């Protein structure tokens, strides 16, 4: 009886392993350092990758410090970039992609084969060590492609920083504005309650018609409903901010917000300054160019391997129990009989053309996006300034005059209350306009880096 017993092992050569084991971690560290530097330059915050218990504990300590006082917009961005589990997930995914890019630039492991053949009392042992000669020849190109992939990962991580900071700042603006609106809604409801009670008393004494009393009661009912809606919107906005910051129940209960939004700046940014800054370092344009470079290099690699994609060379040695030994070489090459690689080449050319046109389209959209964001920003600024300088002062002046008329018994208390309601409504509209300005300003800053919501 005879039998065949074969074993194939895919091992890692010890010398190669020692030389390459640290490459992935070095690339990840370099990418994270670039991300940290970008975040510091754009937002004044050094991001942290909380991959150890010590770093997580430090992040929690910093979160507790920031939540010990009313949280500013800058503090919210720092919390999101240093503490939020959502942003930590993005950093971990970037690290995984960086490691995969490093892996793509390495040689495949050599293949060690060991076979033992037995027939009767005779035993023959065959050993072989094979290495892909084609991969060895193409190693410089693969290394170049891996480097280009690392550039893309750094740009994507920078985009993650901008999007996280932008969404967090906008959520902070919404939460502060919603809480501020609740206070004014409470004032409206209080004035409506006073009017309804006064109307009830006057109607009971016969000095007020049932129609007028019903109007005051209806306004009180509407004001109560609006207050409930305002409180719901405030809670919704606050919880959205809590989610973006990644706050658990204990930290969320400590979150304090300022009583009002920041004042408008003295002047809006000039369009020429925005246009000058916008296209020097837009992330989406740089990423499109990096992807185009990578695709162009990949096209060259595809052309080189489309016809012959397997070329292996190996060292063989056979031995028998009698001490006889045979040595030699083996070469394996794929013969292009059925597949000449034309489909792969056509696919690569089409992908390159798509990438080329994508880069051109991104550039067009970048110009349009910045123009659109600036118009929204400037309109929001002009409206907020109009409410602050014109409408609110006029409403206050009217209220002061009506108070004088009421003191002179020239108008009724209901006219005074109605005017007070209109004044509060104007203040609410001013709050909304200020909120819209800060949202538009945040979006414009993101648009200039190429990571805004429309990018």
Short mmCIF file of C-alpha atoms in Angstrom, two decimals:
data_model
loop_
_atom_site.label_atom_id
_atom_site.label_comp_id
_atom_site.label_asym_id
_atom_site.label_seq_id
_atom_site.Cartn_x
_atom_site.Cartn_y
_atom_site.Cartn_z
CA UNK A 1 0.00 0.00 0.00
CA UNK A 2 1.24 3.47 -0.78
CA UNK A 3 0.02 6.86 0.37
CA UNK A 4 0.64 10.57 -0.26
CA UNK A 5 1.03 12.98 2.62
CA UNK A 6 1.49 16.70 1.73
CA UNK A 7 1.67 19.82 3.85
CA UNK A 8 1.84 23.49 2.67
CA UNK A 9 2.78 26.20 5.14
CA UNK A 10 2.48 29.94 4.55
CA UNK A 11 5.03 31.26 7.02
CA UNK A 12 6.46 34.64 7.77
CA UNK A 13 10.17 34.93 7.27
CA UNK A 14 11.74 35.96 10.58
CA UNK A 15 14.07 38.59 9.17
CA UNK A 16 11.32 40.22 7.09
CA UNK A 17 8.97 40.15 10.06
CA UNK A 18 11.47 41.97 12.26
CA UNK A 19 12.09 44.60 9.59
CA UNK A 20 8.43 45.34 8.76
CA UNK A 21 6.57 44.79 12.04
CA UNK A 22 6.69 48.45 13.05
CA UNK A 23 5.71 49.99 9.69
CA UNK A 24 1.96 49.88 10.28
CA UNK A 25 2.16 51.49 13.71
CA UNK A 26 4.52 54.18 12.40
CA UNK A 27 2.12 55.06 9.56
CA UNK A 28 -0.82 55.22 11.98
CA UNK A 29 1.15 57.46 14.34
CA UNK A 30 2.15 59.79 11.48
CA UNK A 31 -1.45 60.01 10.25
CA UNK A 32 -2.76 60.72 13.73
CA UNK A 33 -0.08 63.36 14.27
CA UNK A 34 -1.18 65.05 11.02
CA UNK A 35 -4.82 64.92 12.18
CA UNK A 36 -3.92 66.39 15.55
CA UNK A 37 -1.93 69.21 13.97
CA UNK A 38 -4.81 70.00 11.61
CA UNK A 39 -7.32 70.12 14.48
CA UNK A 40 -5.01 72.36 16.49
CA UNK A 41 -4.54 74.75 13.57
CA UNK A 42 -8.24 74.92 12.65
CA UNK A 43 -9.96 74.73 16.04
CA UNK A 44 -7.25 75.16 18.66
CA UNK A 45 -7.87 71.62 19.96
CA UNK A 46 -5.47 68.69 19.95
CA UNK A 47 -7.43 65.53 19.22
CA UNK A 48 -6.72 62.44 21.31
CA UNK A 49 -7.05 58.79 20.35
CA UNK A 50 -8.26 57.13 23.55
CA UNK A 51 -6.84 53.67 22.88
CA UNK A 52 -5.70 53.00 26.45
CA UNK A 53 -7.35 53.16 29.90
CA UNK A 54 -5.04 56.04 30.82
CA UNK A 55 -6.03 58.17 27.82
CA UNK A 56 -9.71 57.45 28.41
CA UNK A 57 -9.39 58.45 32.04
CA UNK A 58 -7.64 61.69 31.03
CA UNK A 59 -10.42 62.44 28.53
CA UNK A 60 -13.09 61.88 31.19
CA UNK A 61 -11.23 64.18 33.58
CA UNK A 62 -11.10 66.92 30.95
CA UNK A 63 -14.80 66.40 30.19
CA UNK A 64 -15.63 66.88 33.87
CA UNK A 65 -13.60 70.09 33.92
CA UNK A 66 -15.39 71.52 30.88
CA UNK A 67 -18.80 70.61 32.30
CA UNK A 68 -18.06 72.36 35.57
CA UNK A 69 -19.13 75.69 34.01
CA UNK A 70 -21.52 76.76 31.23
CA UNK A 71 -20.23 75.07 28.10
CA UNK A 72 -18.99 77.40 25.36
CA UNK A 73 -19.02 76.55 21.66
CA UNK A 74 -15.26 76.02 21.74
CA UNK A 75 -15.60 73.78 24.79
CA UNK A 76 -18.24 71.72 23.01
CA UNK A 77 -15.91 71.24 20.04
CA UNK A 78 -13.09 70.19 22.35
CA UNK A 79 -15.35 67.65 24.05
CA UNK A 80 -16.39 66.19 20.71
CA UNK A 81 -12.82 65.93 19.40
CA UNK A 82 -11.29 64.54 22.58
CA UNK A 83 -14.03 62.62 24.34
CA UNK A 84 -16.92 61.68 22.03
CA UNK A 85 -17.09 57.91 21.30
CA UNK A 86 -18.48 58.77 17.86
CA UNK A 87 -15.29 60.63 16.91
CA UNK A 88 -13.15 57.95 18.54
CA UNK A 89 -14.84 55.46 16.22
CA UNK A 90 -13.79 57.56 13.21
CA UNK A 91 -10.20 57.66 14.48
CA UNK A 92 -10.16 53.89 14.96
CA UNK A 93 -11.54 53.33 11.44
CA UNK A 94 -8.86 55.63 10.06
CA UNK A 95 -6.19 53.66 11.92
CA UNK A 96 -7.54 50.41 10.47
CA UNK A 97 -7.53 51.88 6.95
CA UNK A 98 -3.96 53.10 7.46
CA UNK A 99 -2.85 49.61 8.52
CA UNK A 100 -4.57 48.13 5.46
CA UNK A 101 -2.73 50.60 3.22
CA UNK A 102 0.57 49.61 4.80
CA UNK A 103 -0.27 45.95 4.23
CA UNK A 104 -1.01 46.60 0.54
CA UNK A 105 2.54 47.90 0.03
CA UNK A 106 4.25 44.78 1.39
CA UNK A 107 5.49 41.68 -0.35
CA UNK A 108 3.34 38.57 0.12
CA UNK A 109 4.92 36.01 2.42
CA UNK A 110 7.12 33.35 0.80
CA UNK A 111 5.55 29.91 0.55
CA UNK A 112 7.30 26.94 2.14
CA UNK A 113 6.25 23.51 0.86
CA UNK A 114 7.05 20.21 2.53
CA UNK A 115 5.91 16.90 1.05
CA UNK A 116 6.45 13.37 2.24
CA UNK A 117 5.81 10.50 -0.17
CA UNK A 118 5.86 6.88 0.99
CA UNK A 119 5.57 3.70 -1.07
CA UNK A 120 6.24 0.47 0.76
CA UNK A 121 9.46 0.98 2.72
CA UNK A 122 10.60 3.86 0.56
CA UNK A 123 10.15 7.46 1.70
CA UNK A 124 10.84 10.57 -0.34
CA UNK A 125 10.81 14.07 1.12
CA UNK A 126 10.44 17.18 -1.01
CA UNK A 127 10.99 20.72 0.22
CA UNK A 128 10.49 23.99 -1.69
CA UNK A 129 10.60 27.69 -0.93
CA UNK A 130 8.71 29.88 -3.41
CA UNK A 131 8.63 33.64 -3.81
CA UNK A 132 6.59 35.80 -6.20
CA UNK A 133 9.14 37.38 -8.50
CA UNK A 134 6.45 39.56 -10.09
CA UNK A 135 5.50 41.05 -6.71
CA UNK A 136 9.16 41.66 -5.98
CA UNK A 137 9.63 43.52 -9.26
CA UNK A 138 6.47 45.58 -8.67
CA UNK A 139 7.25 46.34 -5.02
CA UNK A 140 8.30 49.99 -5.68
CA UNK A 141 4.99 50.67 -7.45
CA UNK A 142 3.00 49.05 -4.66
CA UNK A 143 4.90 51.08 -2.08
CA UNK A 144 4.08 54.27 -4.02
CA UNK A 145 0.41 53.33 -4.12
CA UNK A 146 0.44 52.63 -0.38
CA UNK A 147 1.93 56.09 0.26
CA UNK A 148 -0.79 57.69 -1.88
CA UNK A 149 -3.41 55.81 0.12
CA UNK A 150 -1.96 57.20 3.34
CA UNK A 151 -2.32 60.72 1.91
CA UNK A 152 -6.00 60.02 1.23
CA UNK A 153 -6.55 58.68 4.75
CA UNK A 154 -4.99 61.80 6.27
CA UNK A 155 -7.26 64.04 4.20
CA UNK A 156 -10.33 61.99 5.13
CA UNK A 157 -9.42 62.19 8.82
CA UNK A 158 -9.09 65.97 8.50
CA UNK A 159 -12.55 66.02 6.94
CA UNK A 160 -13.87 63.99 9.88
CA UNK A 161 -12.43 66.59 12.24
CA UNK A 162 -14.14 69.45 10.42
CA UNK A 163 -17.48 67.69 10.14
CA UNK A 164 -17.47 66.68 13.80
CA UNK A 165 -16.54 70.16 14.97
CA UNK A 166 -19.08 71.78 12.62
CA UNK A 167 -21.98 69.54 13.62
CA UNK A 168 -21.14 70.03 17.29
CA UNK A 169 -20.97 73.81 17.04
CA UNK A 170 -24.24 73.95 15.12
CA UNK A 171 -25.91 71.68 17.69
CA UNK A 172 -24.60 73.97 20.47
CA UNK A 173 -26.05 77.02 18.69
CA UNK A 174 -29.43 75.28 18.31
CA UNK A 175 -29.47 74.21 21.97
CA UNK A 176 -28.61 77.68 23.33
CA UNK A 177 -31.09 79.43 21.03
CA UNK A 178 -33.86 76.96 21.91
CA UNK A 179 -33.30 77.45 25.65
CA UNK A 180 -33.30 81.21 25.16
CA UNK A 181 -36.59 81.00 23.23
CA UNK A 182 -38.18 79.08 26.10
CA UNK A 183 -37.60 82.02 28.43
CA UNK A 184 -39.41 84.40 26.10
CA UNK A 185 -42.18 81.88 25.48
CA UNK A 186 -42.69 81.79 29.24
CA UNK A 187 -43.01 85.58 29.25
CA UNK A 188 -45.63 85.45 26.48
CA UNK A 189 -47.56 82.75 28.34
CA UNK A 190 -47.39 84.76 31.55
CA UNK A 191 -48.75 87.87 29.82
CA UNK A 192 -51.49 85.79 28.18
CA UNK A 193 -52.43 84.27 31.55
CA UNK A 194 -52.71 87.74 33.06
CA UNK A 195 -54.92 88.90 30.18
CA UNK A 196 -57.15 85.83 30.43
CA UNK A 197 -57.61 86.25 34.18
CA UNK A 198 -58.36 89.95 33.84
CA UNK A 199 -60.84 89.23 31.05
CA UNK A 200 -62.59 86.64 33.21
CA UNK A 201 -62.89 89.09 36.10
CA UNK A 202 -64.16 91.93 33.91
CA UNK A 203 -66.64 89.67 32.18
CA UNK A 204 -67.94 88.54 35.56
CA UNK A 205 -68.55 92.16 36.55
CA UNK A 206 -70.30 92.89 33.27
CA UNK A 207 -67.56 95.16 31.89
CA UNK A 208 -66.36 92.78 29.19
CA UNK A 209 -68.14 91.01 26.38
CA UNK A 210 -68.12 87.25 26.04
CA UNK A 211 -66.37 87.64 22.66
CA UNK A 212 -63.49 89.67 24.12
CA UNK A 213 -63.14 87.26 26.99
CA UNK A 214 -63.03 84.33 24.56
CA UNK A 215 -60.29 86.06 22.54
CA UNK A 216 -58.13 86.53 25.61
CA UNK A 217 -58.72 82.94 26.67
CA UNK A 218 -57.89 81.66 23.17
CA UNK A 219 -54.63 83.61 23.13
CA UNK A 220 -53.72 82.15 26.53
CA UNK A 221 -54.43 78.64 25.22
CA UNK A 222 -52.27 79.26 22.13
CA UNK A 223 -49.46 80.68 24.26
CA UNK A 224 -49.55 77.62 26.50
CA UNK A 225 -49.28 75.34 23.47
CA UNK A 226 -46.39 77.38 22.04
CA UNK A 227 -44.56 77.16 25.37
CA UNK A 228 -44.91 73.37 25.34
CA UNK A 229 -43.53 73.25 21.80
CA UNK A 230 -40.62 75.53 22.75
CA UNK A 231 -39.74 73.31 25.70
CA UNK A 232 -39.86 70.23 23.49
CA UNK A 233 -37.59 71.88 20.91
CA UNK A 234 -35.18 72.90 23.66
CA UNK A 235 -35.06 69.34 25.00
CA UNK A 236 -34.59 67.91 21.50
CA UNK A 237 -31.76 70.33 20.70
CA UNK A 238 -30.06 69.67 24.03
CA UNK A 239 -30.25 65.89 23.60
CA UNK A 240 -28.81 66.13 20.08
CA UNK A 241 -25.87 68.02 21.54
CA UNK A 242 -25.53 65.40 24.29
CA UNK A 243 -25.36 62.64 21.68
CA UNK A 244 -22.72 64.43 19.63
CA UNK A 245 -20.63 65.01 22.74
CA UNK A 246 -21.05 61.38 23.80
CA UNK A 247 -22.17 62.22 27.33
CA UNK A 248 -23.52 59.49 29.55
CA UNK A 249 -26.39 60.09 32.00
CA UNK A 250 -24.16 61.42 34.78
CA UNK A 251 -22.23 63.86 32.57
CA UNK A 252 -25.38 64.85 30.64
CA UNK A 253 -27.04 65.90 33.88
CA UNK A 254 -24.13 68.30 34.51
CA UNK A 255 -24.32 69.97 31.10
CA UNK A 256 -24.93 73.70 31.46
CA UNK A 257 -25.46 76.09 28.57
CA UNK A 258 -24.99 79.88 28.41
CA UNK A 259 -28.11 81.99 28.84
CA UNK A 260 -27.82 83.56 25.41
CA UNK A 261 -26.03 83.34 22.09
CA UNK A 262 -22.88 85.39 21.49
CA UNK A 263 -23.32 88.90 20.11
CA UNK A 264 -22.94 89.53 16.41
CA UNK A 265 -19.47 90.58 15.25
CA UNK A 266 -18.91 94.22 14.41
CA UNK A 267 -18.71 93.48 10.68
CA UNK A 268 -19.23 90.54 8.32
CA UNK A 269 -16.36 88.94 6.46
CA UNK A 270 -15.73 90.35 2.99
CA UNK A 271 -16.44 88.04 0.08
CA UNK A 272 -13.04 88.65 -1.47
CA UNK A 273 -11.33 87.44 1.72
CA UNK A 274 -13.48 84.31 1.80
CA UNK A 275 -12.75 83.53 -1.85
CA UNK A 276 -9.02 84.00 -1.29
CA UNK A 277 -8.94 81.58 1.63
CA UNK A 278 -11.37 79.03 0.28
CA UNK A 279 -9.44 77.27 -2.47
CA UNK A 280 -5.92 77.08 -1.10
CA UNK A 281 -6.52 74.10 1.18
CA UNK A 282 -10.02 72.79 0.52
CA UNK A 283 -10.02 69.19 1.67
CA UNK A 284 -12.44 67.88 -0.92
CA UNK A 285 -10.38 69.30 -3.80
CA UNK A 286 -7.14 67.94 -2.34
CA UNK A 287 -8.76 64.55 -1.76
CA UNK A 288 -10.07 64.40 -5.33
CA UNK A 289 -6.58 65.17 -6.63
CA UNK A 290 -5.04 62.53 -4.35
CA UNK A 291 -7.56 59.95 -5.57
CA UNK A 292 -6.75 60.90 -9.17
CA UNK A 293 -3.02 60.43 -8.53
CA UNK A 294 -3.70 57.06 -6.95
CA UNK A 295 -5.91 55.97 -9.85
CA UNK A 296 -3.29 57.04 -12.39
CA UNK A 297 -0.60 55.01 -10.62
CA UNK A 298 -2.99 52.06 -10.32
CA UNK A 299 -3.59 52.23 -14.08
CA UNK A 300 0.12 51.76 -14.68
CA UNK A 301 0.19 48.78 -12.32
CA UNK A 302 -2.81 47.23 -14.06
CA UNK A 303 -1.12 47.58 -17.45
CA UNK A 304 1.98 45.84 -16.07
CA UNK A 305 0.05 42.89 -14.63
CA UNK A 306 -2.90 42.57 -17.01
CA UNK A 307 -1.26 39.95 -19.26
CA UNK A 308 1.04 38.10 -16.84
CA UNK A 309 -0.20 38.23 -13.27
CA UNK A 310 1.70 35.25 -11.87
CA UNK A 311 5.47 34.78 -11.91
CA UNK A 312 6.93 32.73 -9.07
CA UNK A 313 10.43 31.34 -8.57
CA UNK A 314 11.38 28.72 -6.02
CA UNK A 315 14.23 26.58 -4.69
CA UNK A 316 13.62 22.80 -4.60
CA UNK A 317 15.30 19.98 -2.70
CA UNK A 318 14.34 16.27 -2.68
CA UNK A 319 15.92 13.68 -0.40
CA UNK A 320 15.55 9.97 0.32
CA UNK A 321 16.48 7.82 3.34
CA UNK A 322 19.45 6.47 1.39
CA UNK A 323 20.99 9.96 1.51
CA UNK A 324 20.40 10.83 -2.12
CA UNK A 325 19.52 14.46 -2.66
CA UNK A 326 18.25 16.45 -5.63
CA UNK A 327 18.37 20.24 -5.86
CA UNK A 328 16.97 22.62 -8.42
CA UNK A 329 14.80 25.58 -9.30
CA UNK A 330 11.16 25.95 -10.27
CA UNK A 331 9.48 28.78 -12.14
CA UNK A 332 5.72 29.22 -12.38
CA UNK A 333 4.15 31.62 -14.88
CA UNK A 334 0.54 32.13 -15.92
CA UNK A 335 0.18 31.57 -19.66
CA UNK A 336 -2.22 34.11 -21.25
CA UNK A 337 -4.26 31.70 -23.34
CA UNK A 338 -7.84 32.60 -22.43
CA UNK A 339 -7.41 35.99 -20.76
CA UNK A 340 -5.14 38.56 -22.38
CA UNK A 341 -5.99 41.28 -19.81
CA UNK A 342 -7.85 43.55 -22.20
CA UNK A 343 -10.92 43.69 -19.92
CA UNK A 344 -8.81 44.67 -16.90
CA UNK A 345 -7.06 47.37 -18.89
CA UNK A 346 -10.37 48.74 -20.18
CA UNK A 347 -11.77 48.70 -16.64
CA UNK A 348 -8.74 50.58 -15.31
CA UNK A 349 -8.98 53.22 -18.07
CA UNK A 350 -12.69 53.75 -17.35
CA UNK A 351 -12.00 54.11 -13.62
CA UNK A 352 -9.29 56.65 -14.38
CA UNK A 353 -11.63 58.69 -16.60
CA UNK A 354 -14.29 58.60 -13.88
CA UNK A 355 -11.75 59.82 -11.33
CA UNK A 356 -10.55 62.56 -13.69
CA UNK A 357 -14.09 63.86 -14.20
CA UNK A 358 -14.84 63.52 -10.50
CA UNK A 359 -11.91 65.79 -9.70
CA UNK A 360 -13.16 68.34 -12.20
CA UNK A 361 -16.70 68.16 -10.82
CA UNK A 362 -15.47 68.58 -7.23
CA UNK A 363 -13.64 71.75 -8.25
CA UNK A 364 -16.79 73.15 -9.87
CA UNK A 365 -18.88 72.28 -6.82
CA UNK A 366 -16.27 73.78 -4.51
CA UNK A 367 -16.58 77.22 -6.12
CA UNK A 368 -20.37 76.99 -6.13
CA UNK A 369 -20.54 75.76 -2.54
CA UNK A 370 -18.44 78.62 -1.21
CA UNK A 371 -20.46 81.21 -3.13
CA UNK A 372 -23.74 79.74 -1.87
CA UNK A 373 -22.48 79.52 1.71
CA UNK A 374 -21.26 83.11 1.63
CA UNK A 375 -24.63 84.42 0.36
CA UNK A 376 -26.41 82.51 3.14
CA UNK A 377 -23.88 83.84 5.68
CA UNK A 378 -24.15 87.44 4.54
CA UNK A 379 -27.95 87.34 4.36
CA UNK A 380 -28.16 85.88 7.86
CA UNK A 381 -25.78 88.54 9.18
CA UNK A 382 -27.74 91.40 7.59
CA UNK A 383 -31.05 90.04 8.92
CA UNK A 384 -29.71 89.52 12.45
CA UNK A 385 -28.20 93.01 12.42
CA UNK A 386 -31.51 94.45 11.12
CA UNK A 387 -33.43 92.86 14.01
CA UNK A 388 -30.83 94.02 16.53
CA UNK A 389 -30.51 97.61 15.28
CA UNK A 390 -33.98 98.33 13.87
CA UNK A 391 -36.87 96.04 14.77
CA UNK A 392 -36.16 95.33 18.45
CA UNK A 393 -35.39 99.00 19.32
CA UNK A 394 -38.56 100.10 17.49
CA UNK A 395 -40.66 97.60 19.39
CA UNK A 396 -39.16 98.76 22.66
CA UNK A 397 -39.86 102.38 21.77
CA UNK A 398 -43.49 101.52 20.97
CA UNK A 399 -43.81 99.64 24.24
CA UNK A 400 -42.45 102.60 26.20
CA UNK A 401 -44.92 104.96 24.50
CA UNK A 402 -47.83 102.63 25.16
CA UNK A 403 -46.86 102.41 28.81
CA UNK A 404 -47.05 106.21 29.03
CA UNK A 405 -50.46 106.14 27.35
CA UNK A 406 -51.65 103.45 29.76
CA UNK A 407 -50.41 105.46 32.75
CA UNK A 408 -52.39 108.38 31.36
CA UNK A 409 -55.43 106.10 31.07
CA UNK A 410 -55.52 106.63 27.29
CA UNK A 411 -55.36 102.91 26.41
CA UNK A 412 -56.64 99.81 28.16
CA UNK A 413 -54.59 97.16 29.87
CA UNK A 414 -55.47 94.74 27.07
CA UNK A 415 -53.85 97.01 24.48
CA UNK A 416 -50.79 97.20 26.71
CA UNK A 417 -50.65 93.41 26.99
CA UNK A 418 -51.12 92.99 23.24
CA UNK A 419 -48.20 95.34 22.61
CA UNK A 420 -46.06 93.45 25.12
CA UNK A 421 -46.80 90.23 23.25
CA UNK A 422 -45.71 91.80 19.96
CA UNK A 423 -42.50 93.03 21.56
CA UNK A 424 -41.67 89.55 22.87
CA UNK A 425 -42.45 88.08 19.44
CA UNK A 426 -39.95 90.52 17.92
CA UNK A 427 -37.32 89.44 20.44
CA UNK A 428 -38.01 85.80 19.59
CA UNK A 429 -37.55 86.56 15.90
CA UNK A 430 -34.28 88.32 16.75
CA UNK A 431 -33.11 85.21 18.62
CA UNK A 432 -33.95 83.08 15.57
CA UNK A 433 -32.08 85.49 13.28
CA UNK A 434 -29.02 85.42 15.55
CA UNK A 435 -29.16 81.64 15.65
CA UNK A 436 -29.37 81.50 11.84
CA UNK A 437 -26.34 83.76 11.60
CA UNK A 438 -24.16 81.56 13.82
CA UNK A 439 -25.30 78.45 11.96
CA UNK A 440 -24.47 80.08 8.62
CA UNK A 441 -21.14 81.32 9.94
CA UNK A 442 -20.22 77.81 11.08
CA UNK A 443 -21.26 76.38 7.73
CA UNK A 444 -19.19 78.99 5.88
CA UNK A 445 -16.07 78.10 7.88
CA UNK A 446 -16.64 74.44 7.04
CA UNK A 447 -17.21 75.31 3.38
CA UNK A 448 -13.86 77.07 3.20
CA UNK A 449 -12.11 73.87 4.35
CA UNK A 450 -14.14 71.69 2.01
CA UNK A 451 -16.01 69.63 4.60
CA UNK A 452 -19.31 71.47 4.98
CA UNK A 453 -22.70 69.79 4.86
CA UNK A 454 -23.05 70.50 1.11
CA UNK A 455 -19.49 69.43 0.21
#
